[in-house]
mmCIF file of C-alpha atoms in Angstrom:
data_model
loop_
_atom_site.group_PDB
_atom_site.id
_atom_site.type_symbol
_atom_site.label_atom_id
_atom_site.label_comp_id
_atom_site.label_asym_id
_atom_site.label_seq_id
_atom_site.Cartn_x
_atom_site.Cartn_y
_atom_site.Cartn_z
ATOM 1 C CA MET A 1 -16.439 17.928 -19.793
ATOM 2 C CA ALA A 2 -15.142 15.729 -22.602
ATOM 3 C CA LYS A 3 -12.174 14.129 -20.863
ATOM 4 C CA ARG A 4 -12.153 11.219 -18.502
ATOM 5 C CA LEU A 5 -11.453 11.980 -14.849
ATOM 6 C CA CYS A 6 -8.181 10.075 -15.084
ATOM 7 C CA LYS A 7 -6.886 12.408 -17.800
ATOM 8 C CA LEU A 8 -7.628 15.757 -16.125
ATOM 9 C CA ASN A 9 -4.775 18.005 -15.055
ATOM 10 C CA ARG A 10 -4.830 20.684 -12.304
ATOM 11 C CA HIS A 11 -6.130 23.400 -14.585
ATOM 12 C CA ASP A 12 -8.947 21.207 -15.978
ATOM 13 C CA ILE A 13 -9.967 20.225 -12.455
ATOM 14 C CA ASN A 14 -10.158 23.878 -11.361
ATOM 15 C CA ALA A 15 -12.130 24.815 -14.473
ATOM 16 C CA ASN A 16 -14.654 21.945 -14.137
ATOM 17 C CA LEU A 17 -14.928 21.630 -10.353
ATOM 18 C CA GLY A 18 -18.742 21.966 -10.368
ATOM 19 C CA ASP A 19 -19.139 19.140 -12.880
ATOM 20 C CA ILE A 20 -16.710 16.962 -10.942
ATOM 21 C CA HIS A 21 -18.642 17.504 -7.677
ATOM 22 C CA ARG A 22 -21.861 16.500 -9.447
ATOM 23 C CA LEU A 23 -20.237 13.357 -10.854
ATOM 24 C CA VAL A 24 -18.661 12.100 -7.639
ATOM 25 C CA SER A 25 -21.421 13.034 -5.168
ATOM 26 C CA GLU A 26 -23.397 9.825 -5.789
ATOM 27 C CA PRO A 27 -21.008 7.416 -7.523
ATOM 28 C CA LYS A 28 -22.374 4.402 -9.361
ATOM 29 C CA PHE A 29 -19.169 3.357 -11.099
ATOM 30 C CA LEU A 30 -15.580 2.779 -10.033
ATOM 31 C CA CYS A 31 -12.537 2.842 -12.304
ATOM 32 C CA ARG A 32 -10.659 -0.476 -12.215
ATOM 33 C CA SER A 33 -7.451 1.233 -13.262
ATOM 34 C CA CYS A 34 -7.176 4.274 -10.983
ATOM 35 C CA SER A 35 -9.952 3.724 -8.364
ATOM 36 C CA ARG A 36 -11.754 6.980 -9.128
ATOM 37 C CA SER A 37 -15.525 6.981 -8.800
ATOM 38 C CA SER A 38 -18.254 8.681 -10.795
ATOM 39 C CA SER A 39 -21.964 8.607 -11.456
ATOM 40 C CA ASP A 40 -21.275 8.651 -15.210
ATOM 41 C CA LYS A 41 -19.655 5.614 -16.805
ATOM 42 C CA SER A 42 -18.153 7.604 -19.703
ATOM 43 C CA THR A 43 -15.895 9.692 -17.442
ATOM 44 C CA LEU A 44 -13.862 6.658 -16.279
ATOM 45 C CA CYS A 45 -11.227 4.763 -18.254
ATOM 46 C CA LYS A 46 -12.173 1.244 -17.038
ATOM 47 C CA PRO A 47 -15.578 1.524 -15.341
ATOM 48 C CA ALA A 48 -17.065 -1.171 -13.131
ATOM 49 C CA ALA A 49 -20.480 -0.872 -11.524
ATOM 50 C CA ILE A 50 -20.501 -0.404 -7.754
ATOM 51 C CA PRO A 51 -22.910 -2.862 -6.113
ATOM 52 C CA PRO A 52 -25.634 -1.242 -4.008
ATOM 53 C CA ILE A 53 -25.250 -1.282 -0.210
ATOM 54 C CA SER A 54 -28.328 -3.493 0.082
ATOM 55 C CA CYS A 55 -26.568 -6.085 -2.071
ATOM 56 C CA GLN A 56 -23.338 -5.817 -0.053
ATOM 57 C CA ALA A 57 -25.152 -6.424 3.249
ATOM 58 C CA LYS A 58 -26.672 -9.725 2.107
ATOM 59 C CA PRO A 59 -25.626 -13.055 3.658
ATOM 60 C CA ALA A 60 -22.843 -15.099 2.048
ATOM 61 C CA LYS A 61 -25.058 -17.480 0.074
ATOM 62 C CA GLU A 62 -27.011 -14.596 -1.511
ATOM 63 C CA LYS A 63 -23.826 -12.708 -2.424
ATOM 64 C CA LEU A 64 -23.000 -15.440 -4.939
ATOM 65 C CA LYS A 65 -26.197 -14.646 -6.839
ATOM 66 C CA CYS A 66 -25.321 -10.965 -7.266
ATOM 67 C CA GLY A 67 -23.274 -10.472 -10.447
ATOM 68 C CA LEU A 68 -21.931 -7.089 -9.350
ATOM 69 C CA LEU A 69 -20.458 -8.574 -6.182
ATOM 70 C CA LEU A 70 -18.998 -11.547 -8.050
ATOM 71 C CA GLU A 71 -17.101 -9.196 -10.333
ATOM 72 C CA GLY A 72 -15.169 -7.742 -7.417
ATOM 73 C CA MET A 73 -14.464 -11.022 -5.634
ATOM 74 C CA THR A 74 -11.240 -12.996 -5.955
ATOM 75 C CA LYS A 75 -11.116 -16.735 -6.697
ATOM 76 C CA GLU A 76 -10.311 -17.483 -3.072
ATOM 77 C CA GLU A 77 -13.292 -15.492 -1.799
ATOM 78 C CA ILE A 78 -15.625 -17.244 -4.234
ATOM 79 C CA THR A 79 -14.416 -20.708 -3.267
ATOM 80 C CA LEU A 80 -14.706 -19.770 0.417
ATOM 81 C CA GLU A 81 -18.257 -18.520 -0.119
ATOM 82 C CA GLN A 82 -19.148 -21.685 -2.057
ATOM 83 C CA ALA A 83 -17.752 -23.879 0.717
ATOM 84 C CA THR A 84 -19.886 -22.115 3.313
ATOM 85 C CA ALA A 85 -23.038 -22.163 1.165
ATOM 86 C CA PRO A 86 -22.940 -25.038 -1.366
ATOM 87 C CA GLU A 87 -26.725 -25.414 -1.444
ATOM 88 C CA ALA A 88 -27.062 -21.931 -2.950
ATOM 89 C CA LEU A 89 -25.572 -23.092 -6.226
ATOM 90 C CA GLU A 90 -27.418 -26.403 -6.335
ATOM 91 C CA SER A 91 -30.836 -24.834 -5.800
ATOM 92 C CA GLU A 92 -30.529 -22.501 -8.814
ATOM 93 C CA PRO A 93 -28.852 -24.086 -11.845
ATOM 94 C CA ASN A 94 -29.310 -20.923 -13.988
ATOM 95 C CA VAL A 95 -26.760 -18.913 -11.974
ATOM 96 C CA VAL A 96 -23.709 -18.174 -14.100
ATOM 97 C CA MET A 97 -20.453 -18.055 -12.157
ATOM 98 C CA MET A 98 -17.556 -15.878 -13.208
ATOM 99 C CA TYR A 99 -14.457 -17.199 -11.477
ATOM 100 C CA GLU A 100 -11.933 -14.963 -13.190
ATOM 101 C CA PRO A 101 -12.330 -11.283 -13.956
ATOM 102 C CA GLU A 102 -12.689 -10.412 -17.626
ATOM 103 C CA SER A 103 -9.482 -8.417 -17.520
ATOM 104 C CA ILE A 104 -7.396 -11.583 -17.045
ATOM 105 C CA ASP A 105 -8.963 -13.155 -20.114
ATOM 106 C CA LYS A 106 -8.419 -9.953 -22.057
ATOM 107 C CA LYS A 107 -4.799 -9.772 -20.949
ATOM 108 C CA SER A 108 -4.065 -13.350 -21.950
ATOM 109 C CA LEU A 109 -5.902 -12.833 -25.235
ATOM 110 C CA LYS A 110 -3.894 -9.681 -25.901
ATOM 111 C CA ARG A 111 -0.644 -11.516 -25.083
ATOM 112 C CA ALA A 112 -1.592 -14.363 -27.420
ATOM 113 C CA LYS A 113 -2.435 -11.939 -30.234
ATOM 114 C CA LYS A 114 0.862 -10.143 -29.710
ATOM 115 C CA ALA A 115 2.786 -13.424 -29.823
ATOM 116 C CA LEU A 116 0.935 -14.468 -32.984
ATOM 117 C CA LYS A 117 1.704 -11.134 -34.612
ATOM 118 C CA LYS A 118 5.380 -11.500 -33.719
ATOM 119 C CA GLN A 119 5.432 -15.056 -35.076
ATOM 120 C CA ASP A 120 3.820 -13.902 -38.345
ATOM 121 C CA LYS A 121 6.408 -11.152 -38.629
ATOM 122 C CA MET A 122 9.267 -13.627 -38.136
ATOM 123 C CA GLN A 123 7.768 -16.007 -40.710
ATOM 124 C CA LYS A 124 7.500 -13.129 -43.177
ATOM 125 C CA LYS A 125 11.180 -12.309 -42.633
ATOM 126 C CA LEU A 126 12.084 -15.971 -43.075
ATOM 127 C CA ARG A 127 10.129 -16.173 -46.351
ATOM 128 C CA LYS A 128 11.946 -13.052 -47.538
ATOM 129 C CA VAL A 129 15.346 -14.561 -46.689
ATOM 130 C CA ILE A 130 14.445 -17.844 -48.424
ATOM 131 C CA LYS A 131 13.266 -15.975 -51.525
ATOM 132 C CA LYS A 132 16.497 -13.967 -51.607
ATOM 133 C CA SER A 133 18.649 -17.083 -51.189
ATOM 134 C CA GLN A 134 16.767 -18.814 -54.019
ATOM 135 C CA LYS A 135 17.329 -15.776 -56.234
ATOM 136 C CA LEU A 136 21.032 -15.771 -55.404
ATOM 137 C CA ALA A 137 21.238 -19.519 -56.123
ATOM 138 C CA ARG A 138 19.649 -18.980 -59.551
ATOM 139 C CA LYS A 139 22.074 -16.136 -60.283
ATOM 140 C CA GLN A 140 25.007 -18.290 -59.219
ATOM 141 C CA SER A 141 23.958 -21.147 -61.492
ATOM 142 C CA GLN A 142 23.544 -18.720 -64.396
ATOM 143 C CA LEU A 143 27.002 -17.280 -63.761
ATOM 144 C CA GLU A 144 28.489 -20.780 -63.514
ATOM 145 C CA GLN A 145 26.875 -21.682 -66.849
ATOM 146 C CA LYS A 146 28.266 -18.524 -68.441
ATOM 147 C CA TYR A 147 31.697 -19.213 -66.976
ATOM 148 C CA HIS A 148 31.605 -22.839 -68.166
ATOM 149 C CA HIS A 149 30.493 -21.702 -71.634
ATOM 150 C CA ALA A 150 33.205 -19.046 -71.737
ATOM 151 C CA GLU A 151 35.772 -21.609 -70.618
ATOM 152 C CA MET A 152 34.689 -23.972 -73.408
ATOM 153 C CA VAL A 153 34.933 -21.205 -76.005
ATOM 154 C CA VAL A 154 38.402 -20.210 -74.779
ATOM 155 C CA SER A 155 39.625 -23.825 -74.793
ATOM 156 C CA GLN A 156 38.309 -24.323 -78.347
ATOM 157 C CA GLN A 157 40.050 -21.172 -79.536
ATOM 158 C CA LEU A 158 43.265 -22.278 -77.855
ATOM 159 C CA GLU A 159 43.058 -25.634 -79.653
ATOM 160 C CA LYS A 160 42.632 -23.867 -82.980
ATOM 161 C CA MET A 161 45.519 -21.520 -82.312
ATOM 162 C CA GLN A 162 47.986 -24.113 -81.024
ATOM 163 C CA PRO A 163 48.314 -26.092 -84.255
ATOM 164 C CA GLU A 164 49.001 -22.884 -86.205
ATOM 165 C CA GLN A 165 51.737 -21.892 -83.791
ATOM 166 C CA LEU A 166 53.477 -25.273 -84.101
ATOM 167 C CA HIS A 167 54.087 -24.863 -87.833
#
């Protein structure tokens, strides 16, 4: 089965039902996008490890030490757990706390990259417009010089012709 569980249609599900039963009988991972579960990480689009039941049954101060449980907790839950067990964090300084899920950081990073790309595109258009306006300004000055030169030549020829016509 090459596809992810999220991408399967009815016909694929019927064709691979045995494989699907094997994958979901003892799930170790949960998809953050569609909430499907599987024992194989590669069959989910956004897999997250499911914490073991022994880890879930721990008291509040020990839950903060488990990285798998921290991943699924919201900011409010973490602050509530810290308020009830502040000594848990002070006793072990090596515990790394993740307050925000990685997906939020990835989303904001993606948004920032998109905005930067858009800004670069607009600057490129602006440079193109400036270059074109400079080219047009040069052409205009050249045409003005030619016109001025042509005007001078015509005025000189008129001066030469006028005295001959007077006689």
